[in-house]
Amino acid sequence: MWERALPILYELQPGTGETIHLAAADGRELVLLERLDTTHSLRVFLPLGYRIPLDASARRTIVDPDALRARLAGIRARGRYLNQERLSDGIVAVGAAILDADAPPPPIGAVSVSGPTVRMVDAVFDEHGRAVAEAAHRITRELGAAL
C-alpha cells in the first residue's frame, strides 16, 4: 500500500532539496518506511525502521495536556507541523499527517522534509510546509483509492 506514496515523495524532494521521510503509525509510534536523501553532504540520516514516539521527540516534549491540545489544534488548522530541534540538535523538520480517507483521526502516517538548521530557516518553512501538506493530502487520496 505505502509504495503508492513513492511517486509523490519523488516529486516533493527536488523542490525542497532536503531529506524526505515517510513514516507509518504503529500503535503509539511512527515507523520510518522510506527516506529520500538530499544531495547535500550535511544531511539528516535516520535508518529505515527507526521508531519515533507519536507524542514526543525525545527532547523538549510537551507534557502539559492543555499546551499539547493547543499545539495539536494549531497543527490541524495549518495542516502541517514544525519540529525545531525536538529530535536532534541542529535538525529541523516540517511535516504533515497522512490520514485514512475513510476513517476519522488519528493519522495513519506522516511525511516530512528534514534538514539542518543552517538550511531549514524561517524563510523556507512556509514554502516547504505547503509542499509537504499538499504531498500528504495527495498520499491520503492515493491510499484511499488503493483500498
PDB file of C-alpha atoms in Angstrom:
ATOM      1  CA  MET A   1       0.000   0.000   0.000  1.00  0.00           C
ATOM      2  CA  TRP A   2       2.683   2.547   1.022  1.00  0.00           C
ATOM      3  CA  GLU A   3       4.527   2.120  -2.276  1.00  0.00           C
ATOM      4  CA  ARG A   4       1.765   4.259  -3.821  1.00  0.00           C
ATOM      5  CA  ALA A   5       3.273   7.215  -1.930  1.00  0.00           C
ATOM      6  CA  LEU A   6       6.695   6.921  -3.579  1.00  0.00           C
ATOM      7  CA  PRO A   7       5.991   8.899  -6.772  1.00  0.00           C
ATOM      8  CA  ILE A   8       4.671  11.762  -4.651  1.00  0.00           C
ATOM      9  CA  LEU A   9       7.772  11.701  -2.448  1.00  0.00           C
ATOM     10  CA  TYR A  10       9.991  11.752  -5.538  1.00  0.00           C
ATOM     11  CA  GLU A  11       8.109  14.839  -6.770  1.00  0.00           C
ATOM     12  CA  LEU A  12       8.445  16.575  -3.388  1.00  0.00           C
ATOM     13  CA  GLN A  13      12.182  16.049  -2.903  1.00  0.00           C
ATOM     14  CA  PRO A  14      13.696  18.149  -5.749  1.00  0.00           C
ATOM     15  CA  GLY A  15      11.634  21.205  -4.818  1.00  0.00           C
ATOM     16  CA  THR A  16      12.878  21.184  -1.251  1.00  0.00           C
ATOM     17  CA  GLY A  17      16.400  19.900  -1.792  1.00  0.00           C
ATOM     18  CA  GLU A  18      16.238  18.256   1.630  1.00  0.00           C
ATOM     19  CA  THR A  19      15.707  14.769   3.040  1.00  0.00           C
ATOM     20  CA  ILE A  20      12.166  13.414   2.755  1.00  0.00           C
ATOM     21  CA  HIS A  21      10.806  10.922   5.293  1.00  0.00           C
ATOM     22  CA  LEU A  22       7.708   8.737   5.076  1.00  0.00           C
ATOM     23  CA  ALA A  23       6.523   7.124   8.301  1.00  0.00           C
ATOM     24  CA  ALA A  24       3.570   4.931   9.239  1.00  0.00           C
ATOM     25  CA  ALA A  25       1.744   4.895  12.530  1.00  0.00           C
ATOM     26  CA  ASP A  26       2.250   1.739  14.585  1.00  0.00           C
ATOM     27  CA  GLY A  27       0.451   1.972  17.893  1.00  0.00           C
ATOM     28  CA  ARG A  28       1.925   4.923  19.778  1.00  0.00           C
ATOM     29  CA  GLU A  29       4.901   5.277  17.427  1.00  0.00           C
ATOM     30  CA  LEU A  30       5.798   6.298  13.906  1.00  0.00           C
ATOM     31  CA  VAL A  31       7.983   3.846  11.985  1.00  0.00           C
ATOM     32  CA  LEU A  32      10.224   5.209   9.234  1.00  0.00           C
ATOM     33  CA  LEU A  33       9.330   3.432   5.979  1.00  0.00           C
ATOM     34  CA  GLU A  34      11.174   5.473   3.370  1.00  0.00           C
ATOM     35  CA  ARG A  35      13.868   8.129   3.186  1.00  0.00           C
ATOM     36  CA  LEU A  36      14.899  10.117   0.140  1.00  0.00           C
ATOM     37  CA  ASP A  37      18.287  11.645   0.834  1.00  0.00           C
ATOM     38  CA  THR A  38      19.383  15.137  -0.060  1.00  0.00           C
ATOM     39  CA  THR A  39      22.440  15.654  -2.241  1.00  0.00           C
ATOM     40  CA  HIS A  40      23.965  17.955   0.404  1.00  0.00           C
ATOM     41  CA  SER A  41      26.804  16.473   2.456  1.00  0.00           C
ATOM     42  CA  LEU A  42      25.258  17.865   5.676  1.00  0.00           C
ATOM     43  CA  ARG A  43      22.033  15.908   5.995  1.00  0.00           C
ATOM     44  CA  VAL A  44      19.591  14.120   8.238  1.00  0.00           C
ATOM     45  CA  PHE A  45      20.018  10.370   8.476  1.00  0.00           C
ATOM     46  CA  LEU A  46      17.549   8.137  10.264  1.00  0.00           C
ATOM     47  CA  PRO A  47      17.676   4.426   9.428  1.00  0.00           C
ATOM     48  CA  LEU A  48      14.647   2.720   7.905  1.00  0.00           C
ATOM     49  CA  GLY A  49      12.638   1.076  10.659  1.00  0.00           C
ATOM     50  CA  TYR A  50      13.548   3.851  13.123  1.00  0.00           C
ATOM     51  CA  ARG A  51      10.738   4.447  15.641  1.00  0.00           C
ATOM     52  CA  ILE A  52       9.650   7.825  16.953  1.00  0.00           C
ATOM     53  CA  PRO A  53       7.027   8.242  19.718  1.00  0.00           C
ATOM     54  CA  LEU A  54       3.859   9.903  18.426  1.00  0.00           C
ATOM     55  CA  ASP A  55       3.637  12.242  21.393  1.00  0.00           C
ATOM     56  CA  ALA A  56       7.295  13.072  21.875  1.00  0.00           C
ATOM     57  CA  SER A  57      10.513  13.507  20.011  1.00  0.00           C
ATOM     58  CA  ALA A  58      12.927  12.722  22.830  1.00  0.00           C
ATOM     59  CA  ARG A  59      13.705  16.354  23.663  1.00  0.00           C
ATOM     60  CA  ARG A  60      11.533  19.351  24.581  1.00  0.00           C
ATOM     61  CA  THR A  61       8.458  17.144  24.947  1.00  0.00           C
ATOM     62  CA  ILE A  62       5.212  18.993  25.667  1.00  0.00           C
ATOM     63  CA  VAL A  63       3.962  17.437  28.899  1.00  0.00           C
ATOM     64  CA  ASP A  64       1.174  19.861  29.812  1.00  0.00           C
ATOM     65  CA  PRO A  65      -2.107  18.422  28.428  1.00  0.00           C
ATOM     66  CA  ASP A  66      -3.615  21.857  27.702  1.00  0.00           C
ATOM     67  CA  ALA A  67      -0.474  23.013  25.896  1.00  0.00           C
ATOM     68  CA  LEU A  68      -0.421  19.789  23.874  1.00  0.00           C
ATOM     69  CA  ARG A  69      -4.084  20.170  22.892  1.00  0.00           C
ATOM     70  CA  ALA A  70      -3.449  23.773  21.832  1.00  0.00           C
ATOM     71  CA  ARG A  71      -0.425  22.710  19.770  1.00  0.00           C
ATOM     72  CA  LEU A  72      -2.412  19.941  18.054  1.00  0.00           C
ATOM     73  CA  ALA A  73      -5.244  22.369  17.272  1.00  0.00           C
ATOM     74  CA  GLY A  74      -2.750  24.716  15.616  1.00  0.00           C
ATOM     75  CA  ILE A  75      -1.270  21.863  13.594  1.00  0.00           C
ATOM     76  CA  ARG A  76      -4.727  20.792  12.407  1.00  0.00           C
ATOM     77  CA  ALA A  77      -5.576  24.369  11.428  1.00  0.00           C
ATOM     78  CA  ARG A  78      -2.353  24.825   9.422  1.00  0.00           C
ATOM     79  CA  GLY A  79      -2.297  21.285   8.048  1.00  0.00           C
ATOM     80  CA  ARG A  80       1.383  20.909   8.923  1.00  0.00           C
ATOM     81  CA  TYR A  81       3.774  20.968  11.856  1.00  0.00           C
ATOM     82  CA  LEU A  82       7.206  22.347  12.545  1.00  0.00           C
ATOM     83  CA  ASN A  83       9.655  20.317  14.614  1.00  0.00           C
ATOM     84  CA  GLN A  84      12.509  22.611  15.599  1.00  0.00           C
ATOM     85  CA  GLU A  85      15.331  20.528  17.036  1.00  0.00           C
ATOM     86  CA  ARG A  86      12.991  18.298  19.053  1.00  0.00           C
ATOM     87  CA  LEU A  87      14.504  15.026  17.855  1.00  0.00           C
ATOM     88  CA  SER A  88      18.130  16.094  17.409  1.00  0.00           C
ATOM     89  CA  ASP A  89      20.150  19.243  17.944  1.00  0.00           C
ATOM     90  CA  GLY A  90      20.636  21.115  14.685  1.00  0.00           C
ATOM     91  CA  ILE A  91      17.809  19.332  12.830  1.00  0.00           C
ATOM     92  CA  VAL A  92      14.509  20.903  11.791  1.00  0.00           C
ATOM     93  CA  ALA A  93      11.590  19.181  10.093  1.00  0.00           C
ATOM     94  CA  VAL A  94       8.306  20.340   8.657  1.00  0.00           C
ATOM     95  CA  GLY A  95       5.736  17.624   8.162  1.00  0.00           C
ATOM     96  CA  ALA A  96       2.101  16.736   7.660  1.00  0.00           C
ATOM     97  CA  ALA A  97      -0.194  13.896   8.627  1.00  0.00           C
ATOM     98  CA  ILE A  98      -1.382  11.228   6.236  1.00  0.00           C
ATOM     99  CA  LEU A  99      -4.977  10.326   7.005  1.00  0.00           C
ATOM    100  CA  ASP A 100      -7.199   7.374   6.315  1.00  0.00           C
ATOM    101  CA  ALA A 101      -9.655   8.957   3.886  1.00  0.00           C
ATOM    102  CA  ASP A 102     -12.447   6.658   5.127  1.00  0.00           C
ATOM    103  CA  ALA A 103     -11.880   6.978   8.870  1.00  0.00           C
ATOM    104  CA  PRO A 104     -11.565   9.734  11.457  1.00  0.00           C
ATOM    105  CA  PRO A 105      -8.197  10.617  13.006  1.00  0.00           C
ATOM    106  CA  PRO A 106      -5.752   9.529  14.252  1.00  0.00           C
ATOM    107  CA  PRO A 107      -3.453   9.792  11.249  1.00  0.00           C
ATOM    108  CA  ILE A 108      -2.074   6.634   9.678  1.00  0.00           C
ATOM    109  CA  GLY A 109       1.295   8.173   8.852  1.00  0.00           C
ATOM    110  CA  ALA A 110       3.309  11.295   8.128  1.00  0.00           C
ATOM    111  CA  VAL A 111       5.568  12.808   5.510  1.00  0.00           C
ATOM    112  CA  SER A 112       8.262  15.332   6.359  1.00  0.00           C
ATOM    113  CA  VAL A 113      11.048  17.464   4.958  1.00  0.00           C
ATOM    114  CA  SER A 114      14.079  17.451   7.254  1.00  0.00           C
ATOM    115  CA  GLY A 115      17.351  19.307   7.206  1.00  0.00           C
ATOM    116  CA  PRO A 116      19.958  21.111   9.263  1.00  0.00           C
ATOM    117  CA  THR A 117      19.189  24.453  10.866  1.00  0.00           C
ATOM    118  CA  VAL A 118      21.654  26.179   8.540  1.00  0.00           C
ATOM    119  CA  ARG A 119      19.320  25.486   5.583  1.00  0.00           C
ATOM    120  CA  MET A 120      15.967  24.935   7.277  1.00  0.00           C
ATOM    121  CA  VAL A 121      15.385  28.556   8.252  1.00  0.00           C
ATOM    122  CA  ASP A 122      12.267  30.656   8.731  1.00  0.00           C
ATOM    123  CA  ALA A 123      12.325  31.726   5.082  1.00  0.00           C
ATOM    124  CA  VAL A 124      11.653  28.161   3.846  1.00  0.00           C
ATOM    125  CA  PHE A 125       9.149  26.946   6.447  1.00  0.00           C
ATOM    126  CA  ASP A 126       6.034  28.210   4.671  1.00  0.00           C
ATOM    127  CA  GLU A 127       7.117  27.009   1.236  1.00  0.00           C
ATOM    128  CA  HIS A 128       8.236  23.580   2.473  1.00  0.00           C
ATOM    129  CA  GLY A 129       5.203  23.390   4.758  1.00  0.00           C
ATOM    130  CA  ARG A 130       2.757  23.996   1.915  1.00  0.00           C
ATOM    131  CA  ALA A 131       4.588  21.458  -0.260  1.00  0.00           C
ATOM    132  CA  VAL A 132       4.631  18.761   2.425  1.00  0.00           C
ATOM    133  CA  ALA A 133       0.962  19.370   3.322  1.00  0.00           C
ATOM    134  CA  GLU A 134      -0.001  19.010  -0.348  1.00  0.00           C
ATOM    135  CA  ALA A 135       2.080  15.820  -0.604  1.00  0.00           C
ATOM    136  CA  ALA A 136       0.379  14.369   2.497  1.00  0.00           C
ATOM    137  CA  HIS A 137      -3.038  15.254   1.065  1.00  0.00           C
ATOM    138  CA  ARG A 138      -2.166  13.576  -2.240  1.00  0.00           C
ATOM    139  CA  ILE A 139      -0.866  10.481  -0.438  1.00  0.00           C
ATOM    140  CA  THR A 140      -4.106  10.335   1.588  1.00  0.00           C
ATOM    141  CA  ARG A 141      -6.115  10.392  -1.670  1.00  0.00           C
ATOM    142  CA  GLU A 142      -3.803   7.858  -3.337  1.00  0.00           C
ATOM    143  CA  LEU A 143      -4.035   5.422  -0.438  1.00  0.00           C
ATOM    144  CA  GLY A 144      -7.806   5.866  -0.302  1.00  0.00           C
ATOM    145  CA  ALA A 145      -8.034   4.990  -3.991  1.00  0.00           C
ATOM    146  CA  ALA A 146      -5.989   1.837  -3.366  1.00  0.00           C
ATOM    147  CA  LEU A 147      -8.439   0.427  -0.811  1.00  0.00           C
TER     148      LEU A 147
END
